[in-house]
Short mmCIF file of C-alpha atoms in Angstrom, two decimals:
data_model
loop_
_atom_site.label_atom_id
_atom_site.label_comp_id
_atom_site.label_asym_id
_atom_site.label_seq_id
_atom_site.Cartn_x
_atom_site.Cartn_y
_atom_site.Cartn_z
CA UNK A 1113 17.75 -35.04 -38.36
CA UNK A 1114 21.13 -34.05 -39.68
CA UNK A 1115 23.73 -32.34 -37.49
CA UNK A 1116 23.01 -29.08 -39.27
CA UNK A 1117 19.26 -29.48 -38.76
CA UNK A 1118 19.78 -30.07 -35.05
CA UNK A 1119 22.14 -27.08 -34.82
CA UNK A 1120 19.63 -24.84 -36.63
CA UNK A 1121 16.72 -25.95 -34.44
CA UNK A 1122 18.83 -25.48 -31.31
CA UNK A 1123 19.84 -22.03 -32.55
CA UNK A 1124 16.17 -21.08 -32.77
CA UNK A 1125 15.68 -22.17 -29.15
CA UNK A 1126 18.73 -20.21 -27.97
CA UNK A 1127 17.41 -17.17 -29.81
CA UNK A 1128 13.96 -17.55 -28.26
CA UNK A 1129 15.29 -18.02 -24.71
CA UNK A 1130 18.32 -15.74 -24.60
CA UNK A 1131 17.95 -13.40 -27.56
CA UNK A 1132 21.19 -14.54 -29.18
CA UNK A 1133 21.26 -14.10 -32.97
CA UNK A 1134 20.60 -17.60 -34.38
CA UNK A 1135 23.44 -17.21 -36.89
CA UNK A 1136 25.89 -16.87 -34.01
CA UNK A 1137 24.90 -20.24 -32.56
CA UNK A 1138 27.61 -22.28 -34.28
CA UNK A 1139 29.12 -25.60 -33.18
CA UNK A 1140 32.36 -24.12 -31.87
CA UNK A 1141 30.68 -21.48 -29.69
CA UNK A 1142 30.64 -21.72 -25.89
CA UNK A 1143 27.22 -21.07 -24.36
CA UNK A 1144 28.65 -19.15 -21.42
CA UNK A 1145 31.75 -17.45 -22.83
CA UNK A 1146 30.68 -16.70 -26.40
CA UNK A 1147 26.88 -16.53 -26.32
CA UNK A 1148 26.40 -15.13 -22.80
CA UNK A 1149 23.77 -17.78 -21.92
CA UNK A 1150 23.63 -17.85 -18.11
CA UNK A 1151 23.00 -21.00 -16.09
CA UNK A 1152 19.26 -20.45 -15.63
CA UNK A 1153 18.78 -19.66 -19.30
CA UNK A 1154 20.74 -22.83 -20.09
CA UNK A 1155 18.16 -24.82 -18.12
CA UNK A 1156 15.44 -23.23 -20.22
CA UNK A 1157 17.31 -24.11 -23.41
CA UNK A 1158 17.71 -27.72 -22.25
CA UNK A 1159 14.03 -28.10 -21.39
CA UNK A 1160 12.97 -26.64 -24.74
CA UNK A 1161 15.46 -28.92 -26.51
CA UNK A 1162 14.14 -31.98 -24.69
CA UNK A 1163 10.68 -31.23 -25.97
CA UNK A 1164 11.80 -30.32 -29.46
CA UNK A 1165 14.01 -33.35 -30.00
CA UNK A 1166 12.16 -35.87 -27.84
CA UNK A 1167 15.20 -36.64 -25.69
CA UNK A 1168 16.08 -36.45 -22.00
CA UNK A 1169 19.06 -34.40 -20.84
CA UNK A 1170 19.60 -35.05 -17.11
CA UNK A 1171 20.63 -32.07 -14.95
CA UNK A 1172 24.00 -33.71 -14.20
CA UNK A 1173 24.78 -33.79 -17.93
CA UNK A 1174 24.01 -30.12 -18.54
CA UNK A 1175 27.34 -28.97 -17.10
CA UNK A 1176 29.15 -31.01 -19.75
CA UNK A 1177 27.40 -29.19 -22.59
CA UNK A 1178 29.92 -26.36 -22.83
CA UNK A 1179 29.66 -25.68 -26.54
CA UNK A 1180 26.86 -25.78 -29.07
CA UNK A 1181 28.70 -28.73 -30.63
CA UNK A 1182 28.59 -30.60 -27.28
CA UNK A 1183 24.83 -30.10 -27.12
CA UNK A 1184 24.25 -31.12 -30.74
CA UNK A 1185 26.38 -34.26 -30.26
CA UNK A 1186 24.51 -35.15 -27.05
CA UNK A 1187 21.16 -34.75 -28.81
CA UNK A 1188 22.35 -36.88 -31.74
CA UNK A 1189 23.45 -39.66 -29.40
CA UNK A 1190 20.32 -39.48 -27.27
CA UNK A 1191 18.11 -39.54 -30.37
CA UNK A 1192 19.92 -42.56 -31.75
CA UNK A 1193 19.51 -44.37 -28.43
CA UNK A 1194 15.80 -43.55 -28.22
CA UNK B 1425 18.87 20.10 17.83
CA UNK B 1426 19.51 20.09 14.13
CA UNK B 1427 16.68 20.60 11.68
CA UNK B 1428 15.15 17.48 10.22
CA UNK B 1429 16.30 16.43 6.75
CA UNK B 1430 13.77 17.64 4.21
CA UNK B 1431 12.67 15.19 1.53
CA UNK B 1432 11.67 16.38 -1.92
CA UNK B 1433 10.25 14.81 -5.08
CA UNK B 1434 12.47 15.25 -8.13
CA UNK B 1435 11.20 12.66 -10.60
CA UNK B 1436 7.91 11.08 -11.64
CA UNK B 1437 7.00 8.04 -13.72
CA UNK B 1438 4.01 5.84 -14.40
CA UNK B 1439 2.44 3.36 -16.76
CA UNK B 1440 -1.22 2.70 -16.10
CA UNK B 1441 -4.65 2.23 -17.70
CA UNK B 1442 -4.73 5.82 -18.97
CA UNK B 1443 -1.29 6.04 -20.55
CA UNK B 1444 2.24 4.68 -20.64
CA UNK B 1445 3.90 7.88 -19.39
CA UNK B 1446 3.38 10.68 -16.90
CA UNK B 1447 2.62 13.59 -19.23
CA UNK B 1448 -0.08 11.74 -21.17
CA UNK B 1449 -1.53 10.32 -17.97
CA UNK B 1450 -1.87 13.82 -16.56
CA UNK B 1451 -3.52 15.19 -19.70
CA UNK B 1452 -6.02 12.33 -19.72
CA UNK B 1453 -6.72 12.68 -16.01
CA UNK B 1454 -7.45 16.38 -16.36
CA UNK B 1455 -9.73 15.60 -19.31
CA UNK B 1456 -11.63 13.07 -17.18
CA UNK B 1457 -10.97 10.10 -19.43
CA UNK B 1458 -11.42 6.49 -18.37
CA UNK B 1459 -8.91 3.66 -18.75
CA UNK B 1460 -11.49 0.98 -17.94
CA UNK B 1461 -12.33 -1.32 -20.83
CA UNK B 1462 -13.73 -4.78 -21.62
CA UNK B 1463 -11.43 -7.80 -21.18
CA UNK B 1464 -11.53 -9.69 -24.47
CA UNK B 1465 -9.41 -12.66 -23.28
CA UNK B 1466 -11.59 -15.81 -23.53
CA UNK B 1467 -10.09 -17.07 -20.24
CA UNK B 1468 -12.41 -14.55 -18.53
CA UNK B 1469 -15.54 -15.77 -20.36
CA UNK B 1470 -17.09 -17.50 -17.34
CA UNK B 1471 -16.25 -14.78 -14.83
CA UNK B 1472 -18.82 -12.44 -13.33
CA UNK B 1473 -16.53 -9.46 -14.06
CA UNK B 1474 -15.11 -8.93 -17.54
CA UNK B 1475 -13.87 -5.33 -17.38
CA UNK B 1476 -10.67 -3.86 -15.99
CA UNK B 1477 -8.26 -0.98 -16.21
CA UNK B 1478 -5.79 -2.80 -18.41
CA UNK B 1479 -2.51 -1.05 -19.17
CA UNK B 1480 -2.84 1.50 -21.98
CA UNK B 1481 0.59 0.54 -23.33
CA UNK B 1482 1.70 -3.10 -23.28
CA UNK B 1483 5.06 -3.27 -21.48
CA UNK B 1484 6.38 -5.61 -24.17
CA UNK B 1485 6.11 -2.68 -26.61
CA UNK B 1486 8.65 -0.81 -24.45
CA UNK B 1487 11.02 -3.50 -23.14
CA UNK B 1488 13.07 -5.69 -25.40
CA UNK B 1489 11.79 -9.24 -25.80
CA UNK B 1490 14.41 -11.02 -23.70
CA UNK B 1491 14.20 -8.45 -20.90
CA UNK B 1492 10.42 -8.79 -20.79
CA UNK B 1493 10.62 -12.59 -20.91
CA UNK B 1494 12.61 -12.65 -17.67
CA UNK B 1495 10.31 -10.29 -15.74
CA UNK B 1496 6.84 -10.81 -14.34
CA UNK B 1497 4.37 -8.28 -15.71
CA UNK B 1498 4.44 -6.45 -12.35
CA UNK B 1499 8.22 -6.00 -12.64
CA UNK B 1500 7.82 -4.87 -16.24
CA UNK B 1501 5.46 -2.09 -15.14
CA UNK B 1502 7.70 -1.15 -12.21
CA UNK B 1503 10.81 -0.96 -14.37
CA UNK B 1504 9.11 1.23 -17.00
CA UNK B 1505 7.70 3.65 -14.39
CA UNK B 1506 10.96 3.72 -12.43
CA UNK B 1507 13.11 4.45 -15.47
CA UNK B 1508 10.80 7.28 -16.50
CA UNK B 1509 11.06 8.77 -12.99
CA UNK B 1510 14.84 8.28 -12.91
CA UNK B 1511 15.24 10.02 -16.27
CA UNK B 1512 12.83 12.76 -15.22
CA UNK B 1513 14.98 13.44 -12.15
CA UNK B 1514 18.10 13.89 -14.27
CA UNK B 1515 19.94 11.29 -12.20
CA UNK B 1516 20.54 9.21 -15.34
CA UNK B 1517 22.81 11.96 -16.66
CA UNK B 1518 26.24 12.01 -14.96
CA UNK B 1519 26.55 15.80 -15.20
CA UNK B 1520 23.22 16.23 -13.38
CA UNK B 1521 23.66 13.39 -10.95
CA UNK B 1522 26.86 14.84 -9.52
CA UNK B 1523 28.87 12.36 -7.55
CA UNK B 1524 25.99 9.99 -7.00
CA UNK B 1525 27.08 7.09 -4.80
CA UNK B 1526 25.09 3.90 -5.31
CA UNK B 1527 25.66 3.05 -1.63
CA UNK B 1528 23.47 6.09 -0.86
CA UNK B 1529 20.67 5.18 -3.32
CA UNK B 1530 17.76 3.00 -2.22
CA UNK B 1531 14.61 1.55 -3.70
CA UNK B 1532 11.20 1.09 -2.09
CA UNK B 1533 9.00 -0.54 -4.71
CA UNK B 1534 5.82 -2.04 -3.34
CA UNK B 1535 3.69 -4.88 -4.56
CA UNK B 1536 0.30 -5.98 -3.29
CA UNK B 1537 0.31 -9.57 -4.53
CA UNK B 1538 3.70 -10.19 -6.15
CA UNK B 1539 4.22 -12.04 -9.42
CA UNK B 1540 0.90 -13.84 -9.38
CA UNK B 1541 0.70 -14.25 -13.16
CA UNK B 1542 4.11 -15.94 -13.25
CA UNK B 1543 3.09 -18.24 -10.39
CA UNK B 1544 -0.14 -19.26 -12.08
CA UNK B 1545 1.27 -19.68 -15.58
CA UNK B 1546 4.00 -21.95 -14.20
CA UNK B 1547 1.39 -23.96 -12.32
CA UNK B 1548 -0.57 -24.31 -15.56
CA UNK B 1549 2.60 -25.50 -17.34
CA UNK B 1550 3.33 -27.99 -14.58
CA UNK B 1551 -0.18 -29.47 -14.70
CA UNK B 1552 -0.11 -29.68 -18.50
CA UNK B 1553 3.44 -30.89 -19.10
CA UNK B 1554 4.96 -31.88 -15.78
CA UNK B 1555 7.37 -30.36 -13.26
CA UNK B 1556 10.22 -30.22 -15.79
CA UNK B 1557 8.35 -27.39 -17.52
CA UNK B 1558 8.40 -25.10 -14.45
CA UNK B 1559 10.71 -22.26 -15.45
CA UNK B 1560 14.06 -21.99 -13.65
CA UNK B 1561 13.31 -18.26 -13.61
CA UNK B 1562 9.97 -18.70 -11.83
CA UNK B 1563 11.25 -17.81 -8.35
CA UNK B 1564 13.23 -14.67 -9.24
CA UNK B 1565 10.28 -13.60 -11.40
CA UNK B 1566 7.45 -14.15 -8.94
CA UNK B 1567 9.05 -13.14 -5.62
CA UNK B 1568 7.42 -10.03 -4.19
CA UNK B 1569 10.71 -8.10 -4.13
CA UNK B 1570 11.46 -8.79 -7.80
CA UNK B 1571 10.28 -5.34 -8.97
CA UNK B 1572 12.44 -3.57 -6.37
CA UNK B 1573 15.43 -5.79 -7.11
CA UNK B 1574 15.05 -5.24 -10.85
CA UNK B 1575 15.20 -1.50 -10.34
CA UNK B 1576 18.15 -1.82 -7.96
CA UNK B 1577 20.06 -3.66 -10.68
CA UNK B 1578 19.09 -1.10 -13.30
CA UNK B 1579 20.16 2.03 -11.39
CA UNK B 1580 22.91 0.56 -9.22
CA UNK B 1581 21.04 1.15 -5.94
CA UNK B 1582 22.97 -0.42 -3.06
CA UNK B 1583 21.30 1.10 0.01
CA UNK B 1584 18.11 -0.53 1.35
CA UNK B 1585 16.01 -2.10 -1.39
CA UNK B 1586 12.61 -2.63 0.21
CA UNK B 1587 9.26 -4.08 -0.81
CA UNK B 1588 6.48 -2.90 1.47
CA UNK B 1589 3.50 -5.24 1.30
CA UNK B 1590 0.29 -3.86 2.78
CA UNK B 1591 -2.28 -4.74 0.10
CA UNK B 1592 -3.82 -1.61 -1.39
CA UNK B 1593 -1.82 0.70 0.87
CA UNK B 1594 1.53 -0.72 -0.31
CA UNK B 1595 2.43 1.96 -2.86
CA UNK B 1596 1.84 4.80 -0.44
CA UNK B 1597 3.66 2.93 2.31
CA UNK B 1598 6.69 2.68 0.01
CA UNK B 1599 6.78 6.47 -0.21
CA UNK B 1600 6.51 6.82 3.56
CA UNK B 1601 9.30 4.30 4.17
CA UNK B 1602 11.48 5.88 1.49
CA UNK B 1603 11.12 9.28 3.16
CA UNK B 1604 12.14 7.66 6.46
CA UNK B 1605 15.29 6.19 4.90
CA UNK B 1606 16.35 9.65 3.76
CA UNK B 1607 15.41 11.32 7.06
CA UNK B 1608 17.34 8.71 9.01
CA UNK B 1609 20.38 9.49 6.91
CA UNK B 1610 20.57 6.03 5.37
CA UNK B 1611 20.16 7.22 1.79
CA UNK B 1612 20.31 10.44 -0.23
CA UNK B 1613 18.00 9.21 -2.98
CA UNK B 1614 15.27 6.56 -2.91
CA UNK B 1615 13.29 5.47 -5.93
CA UNK B 1616 9.85 4.76 -4.44
CA UNK B 1617 6.59 3.48 -5.81
CA UNK B 1618 4.29 0.54 -6.28
CA UNK B 1619 3.25 -1.89 -8.96
CA UNK B 1620 0.63 -4.52 -9.66
CA UNK B 1621 -0.31 -6.89 -12.46
CA UNK B 1622 -3.19 -8.98 -11.16
CA UNK B 1623 -5.66 -8.93 -14.04
CA UNK B 1624 -5.83 -12.69 -14.32
CA UNK B 1625 -8.93 -14.89 -13.97
CA UNK B 1626 -7.96 -16.21 -10.52
CA UNK B 1627 -7.51 -12.89 -8.67
CA UNK B 1628 -10.52 -11.47 -10.52
CA UNK B 1629 -12.64 -14.44 -9.38
CA UNK B 1630 -11.28 -14.09 -5.84
CA UNK B 1631 -12.02 -10.37 -5.58
CA UNK B 1632 -15.43 -10.90 -7.21
CA UNK B 1633 -16.33 -13.71 -4.80
CA UNK B 1634 -15.50 -11.54 -1.80
CA UNK B 1635 -17.94 -8.95 -3.22
CA UNK B 1636 -15.18 -6.36 -3.63
CA UNK B 1637 -15.50 -5.86 -7.40
CA UNK B 1638 -18.32 -4.07 -9.16
CA UNK B 1639 -20.65 -6.39 -11.07
CA UNK B 1640 -22.07 -3.49 -13.06
CA UNK B 1641 -22.42 -4.63 -16.69
CA UNK B 1642 -23.08 -1.16 -18.12
CA UNK B 1643 -20.61 0.97 -20.09
CA UNK B 1644 -17.22 -0.02 -18.58
CA UNK B 1645 -16.08 3.61 -18.41
CA UNK B 1646 -18.93 4.40 -15.98
CA UNK B 1647 -18.46 1.51 -13.54
CA UNK B 1648 -15.82 3.04 -11.22
CA UNK B 1649 -17.93 5.73 -9.56
CA UNK B 1650 -16.56 6.76 -6.15
CA UNK B 1651 -19.09 8.42 -3.79
CA UNK B 1652 -21.92 8.02 -6.31
CA UNK B 1653 -25.07 6.35 -4.99
CA UNK B 1654 -24.79 3.84 -7.87
CA UNK B 1655 -21.34 2.51 -6.83
CA UNK B 1656 -21.13 -1.21 -6.09
CA UNK B 1657 -17.44 -2.08 -5.85
CA UNK B 1658 -14.09 -1.34 -7.40
CA UNK B 1659 -12.72 -1.99 -10.86
CA UNK B 1660 -9.36 -3.78 -10.97
CA UNK B 1661 -6.54 -1.88 -12.67
CA UNK B 1662 -2.88 -2.60 -13.37
CA UNK B 1663 0.32 -0.63 -13.75
CA UNK B 1664 2.85 1.22 -11.64
CA UNK B 1665 3.81 4.61 -10.30
CA UNK B 1666 7.27 5.78 -9.27
CA UNK B 1667 8.73 8.85 -7.58
CA UNK B 1668 12.33 9.85 -7.04
CA UNK B 1669 12.64 11.07 -3.46
CA UNK B 1670 15.77 12.93 -2.51
CA UNK B 1671 17.10 14.87 0.43
CA UNK B 1672 16.55 18.56 -0.27
CA UNK B 1673 20.26 19.16 0.28
CA UNK B 1674 21.18 16.60 -2.37
CA UNK B 1675 18.60 17.95 -4.83
CA UNK B 1676 19.65 21.56 -4.36
CA UNK B 1677 23.34 20.71 -4.68
CA UNK B 1678 22.79 19.29 -8.15
CA UNK B 1679 20.28 21.92 -9.22
CA UNK B 1680 17.42 19.45 -9.61
CA UNK B 1681 13.87 20.48 -10.40
CA UNK B 1682 11.77 20.03 -7.27
CA UNK B 1683 8.11 19.14 -7.81
CA UNK B 1684 7.03 19.04 -4.18
CA UNK B 1685 8.15 18.15 -0.67
CA UNK B 1686 7.19 15.12 1.38
CA UNK B 1687 6.07 16.98 4.50
CA UNK B 1688 4.68 14.21 6.64
CA UNK B 1689 3.72 10.57 6.65
CA UNK B 1690 1.43 8.46 8.81
CA UNK B 1691 1.09 4.69 8.97
CA UNK B 1692 -1.43 2.94 11.23
CA UNK B 1693 -3.46 -0.27 11.43
CA UNK B 1694 -7.14 -0.79 12.22
CA UNK B 1695 -6.92 -4.09 14.12
CA UNK B 1696 -10.59 -4.39 13.24
CA UNK B 1697 -11.05 -6.95 10.44
CA UNK B 1698 -8.87 -8.74 7.89
CA UNK B 1699 -10.78 -7.26 4.94
CA UNK B 1700 -13.47 -4.78 6.04
CA UNK B 1701 -12.41 -1.23 6.88
CA UNK B 1702 -13.34 0.19 10.26
CA UNK B 1703 -16.79 1.62 9.40
CA UNK B 1704 -15.96 4.84 11.22
CA UNK B 1705 -12.54 5.11 9.61
CA UNK B 1706 -10.71 5.56 12.91
CA UNK B 1707 -7.48 3.90 11.79
CA UNK B 1708 -7.39 5.97 8.63
CA UNK B 1709 -8.08 9.12 10.62
CA UNK B 1710 -5.14 8.34 12.90
CA UNK B 1711 -2.91 7.91 9.84
CA UNK B 1712 -3.97 11.33 8.52
CA UNK B 1713 -3.45 12.94 11.93
CA UNK B 1714 0.01 11.40 12.17
CA UNK B 1715 0.91 12.70 8.72
CA UNK B 1716 -0.27 16.19 9.66
CA UNK B 1717 1.57 16.10 12.97
CA UNK B 1718 4.71 14.66 11.38
CA UNK B 1719 4.81 17.57 8.94
CA UNK B 1720 3.69 20.14 11.54
CA UNK B 1721 0.83 20.93 9.14
CA UNK B 1722 -2.09 23.23 9.94
CA UNK B 1723 -5.18 21.40 8.56
CA UNK B 1724 -6.29 24.77 7.11
CA UNK B 1725 -3.37 24.52 4.64
CA UNK B 1726 -4.62 21.26 3.18
CA UNK B 1727 -6.02 22.28 -0.20
CA UNK B 1728 -6.34 18.94 -1.96
CA UNK B 1729 -6.93 15.29 -1.14
CA UNK B 1730 -6.35 12.45 -3.57
CA UNK B 1731 -8.63 10.02 -1.79
CA UNK B 1732 -8.31 6.27 -1.63
CA UNK B 1733 -12.06 6.07 -2.52
CA UNK B 1734 -12.28 2.88 -4.55
CA UNK B 1735 -16.03 2.99 -5.34
CA UNK B 1736 -17.07 0.54 -2.63
CA UNK B 1737 -20.24 1.30 -0.64
CA UNK B 1738 -18.57 1.23 2.78
CA UNK B 1739 -15.01 2.44 2.18
CA UNK B 1740 -15.93 5.66 0.39
CA UNK B 1741 -18.17 6.76 3.26
CA UNK B 1742 -15.60 5.81 5.89
CA UNK B 1743 -13.01 8.00 4.17
CA UNK B 1744 -15.39 10.97 4.13
CA UNK B 1745 -15.81 10.50 7.89
CA UNK B 1746 -12.02 10.43 8.31
CA UNK B 1747 -11.60 13.72 6.51
CA UNK B 1748 -14.20 15.36 8.76
CA UNK B 1749 -12.59 13.86 11.85
CA UNK B 1750 -9.14 15.13 10.89
CA UNK B 1751 -9.71 18.39 9.02
CA UNK B 1752 -12.66 19.55 11.10
CA UNK B 1753 -14.66 22.45 9.69
CA UNK B 1754 -12.07 22.81 6.93
CA UNK B 1755 -13.02 19.39 5.47
CA UNK B 1756 -15.63 20.89 3.16
CA UNK B 1757 -13.19 23.54 1.83
CA UNK B 1758 -10.73 20.97 0.47
CA UNK B 1759 -10.87 19.92 -3.19
CA UNK B 1760 -11.19 16.15 -3.00
CA UNK B 1761 -10.85 13.72 -5.88
CA UNK B 1762 -10.61 10.02 -6.59
CA UNK B 1763 -8.56 9.35 -9.68
CA UNK B 1764 -9.58 5.68 -9.35
CA UNK B 1765 -12.78 6.78 -11.09
CA UNK B 1766 -10.58 6.93 -14.22
CA UNK B 1767 -7.84 4.35 -13.61
CA UNK B 1768 -9.60 1.67 -11.60
CA UNK B 1769 -7.81 0.28 -8.56
CA UNK B 1770 -4.15 -0.63 -9.07
CA UNK B 1771 -3.93 -2.37 -5.66
CA UNK B 1772 -0.21 -2.19 -4.73
CA UNK B 1773 0.32 0.35 -7.51
CA UNK B 1774 -2.58 2.59 -6.50
CA UNK B 1775 -0.93 4.67 -3.78
CA UNK B 1776 2.07 5.34 -6.02
CA UNK B 1777 0.08 6.38 -9.09
CA UNK B 1778 -2.07 8.58 -6.86
CA UNK B 1779 1.03 10.10 -5.27
CA UNK B 1780 2.21 11.02 -8.77
CA UNK B 1781 -1.21 12.63 -9.36
CA UNK B 1782 -1.10 14.45 -6.01
CA UNK B 1783 2.37 15.84 -6.72
CA UNK B 1784 1.33 16.98 -10.20
CA UNK B 1785 -1.79 18.62 -8.77
CA UNK B 1786 0.39 20.70 -6.43
CA UNK B 1787 2.93 21.41 -9.16
CA UNK B 1788 0.34 22.57 -11.71
CA UNK B 1789 -2.16 23.91 -9.13
CA UNK B 1790 -4.88 21.79 -10.74
CA UNK B 1791 -6.94 19.02 -9.19
CA UNK B 1792 -8.02 16.25 -11.56
CA UNK B 1793 -11.70 15.34 -11.56
CA UNK B 1794 -13.68 12.42 -10.17
CA UNK B 1795 -15.68 11.08 -13.08
CA UNK B 1796 -19.05 9.28 -12.95
CA UNK B 1797 -20.19 11.20 -9.89
CA UNK B 1798 -23.76 11.82 -11.01
CA UNK B 1799 -25.58 11.47 -7.71
CA UNK B 1800 -23.49 12.18 -4.60
CA UNK B 1801 -24.14 9.82 -1.69
CA UNK B 1802 -25.97 11.94 0.90
CA UNK B 1803 -23.70 10.50 3.62
CA UNK B 1804 -20.75 12.28 1.96
CA UNK B 1805 -20.34 15.98 2.72
CA UNK B 1806 -17.21 16.87 0.73
CA UNK B 1807 -16.30 19.22 -2.11
CA UNK B 1808 -15.51 16.65 -4.78
CA UNK B 1809 -14.13 17.92 -8.07
CA UNK B 1810 -16.18 16.61 -10.98
CA UNK B 1811 -14.24 18.75 -13.49
CA UNK B 1812 -10.60 19.80 -13.22
CA UNK B 1813 -10.34 22.49 -10.56
CA UNK B 1814 -7.83 25.23 -9.79
CA UNK B 1815 -5.93 24.95 -6.54
CA UNK B 1816 -4.88 28.08 -4.63
CA UNK B 1817 -1.46 29.73 -4.96
CA UNK B 1818 0.93 29.94 -2.03
CA UNK B 1819 2.09 27.12 0.23
CA UNK B 1820 -0.49 24.38 0.02
CA UNK B 1821 -0.66 20.77 1.12
CA UNK B 1822 -1.96 17.78 -0.82
CA UNK B 1823 -2.86 14.62 1.03
CA UNK B 1824 -2.64 11.14 -0.52
CA UNK B 1825 -4.62 8.44 1.29
CA UNK B 1826 -4.32 4.68 0.86
CA UNK B 1827 -6.02 1.91 2.81
CA UNK B 1828 -5.52 -1.81 2.42
CA UNK B 1829 -6.87 -5.20 3.42
CA UNK B 1830 -5.38 -6.22 6.70
CA UNK B 1831 -6.41 -2.84 8.10
CA UNK B 1832 -3.42 -0.94 6.70
CA UNK B 1833 -3.72 2.85 6.57
CA UNK B 1834 -1.17 5.21 5.05
CA UNK B 1835 -1.41 8.97 4.55
CA UNK B 1836 1.29 11.05 2.93
CA UNK B 1837 1.19 14.85 2.99
CA UNK B 1838 2.99 16.62 0.15
CA UNK B 1839 3.78 20.34 0.19
CA UNK B 1840 3.84 22.57 -2.88
CA UNK B 1841 7.21 23.95 -3.92
CA UNK B 1842 6.94 27.73 -3.88
#
């Protein structure tokens, strides 16, 4: 999957879980500060993303995923390693 | 000695098997309509009971998707009913609310079972896909006080936010406890009520296996038949009822419309059996007597009873005995009804929905009917309304009874306003 494909699929998940407009889920956006995704919703996003992309995102990594770009990059790396 | 704080009802709300709002519910009750219908969900295919009083309006049609996603169905019902009651009271409008202080606003929103559908759907997800798939929101969604807490967040209530749990008496107990909070001076306003969303195969199987539910396979609208010789158990319903209770002083100061007064409340326990009611209804009778004494009420002024009567063989007769034991010779003069004949049994929501109906009966001077009463049980000597009936003018009292597993008994006496 391309970076844009991962971003778009992640945007769908963020929309489903937190109601954020998918077009707003851009690489430079902060989940907490820009998109208003709270910590519990973030866990839901991560679990959905794990299933969607076939990767594992350990709980201790979630705090490092501050922006959409961080999450997309993590998923790209984890997919490549898989 | 100063006079006791008077507690009045200034707002009403409900969503239930008949309708998604109070006005439509009342119209349908007066018309004797039924909210009991077949359950089409294939998950119920193997169950002995496949009818229920499912909500007339799906809460997801009212709440936005993300809001609904984060609330158990029981909290969804509670929030919808509570917001209708809050709006009805005028407290949502700053000019009508006056200087409302959230520190003086409480919530008492009861639940019989809590967020059982959230619990079970998360268990299903865990079995199918592993523990990682258990929602991080599962606990705040399924906890029994989630409906009350949701309402507290919505209206900014920062006095006591309680969740009475006494099975099928819970909703009425919430009203009694809310009145106490106001009388004790701990709150000026309490949003009180009860909610339940237990129409799921597991609770239905459980209630069916304990022989509590009707197994009647006839026309679903005829199955809930309190006091009829053909009754054989209750029909499960879902939904919520909510009432804004307020000190009379607070209500008068802001010029609120007053529907009725909470005159007296009585809470007792049977200490007889975990599930069966005392066959002579002694615990229930003591609750009614306490409510009458608490409100200094002459039994002759009781004009209407919204009975608990769930359509079970034993409970309906026990309640008739209670009314004779407490109202004496006047028992046969009172217009009695069981609105569960139309709504089914909302468990933790029942007492609250029936309180809404009791208050409206006093307000409009009309008692809603008991439907499906074709052949009155000869053990029951009561004047049961089978069509809507006029209630007398003047100061009258309406009694709302609720009894629950565990031997819980709650009676609340409401007084007409004017």
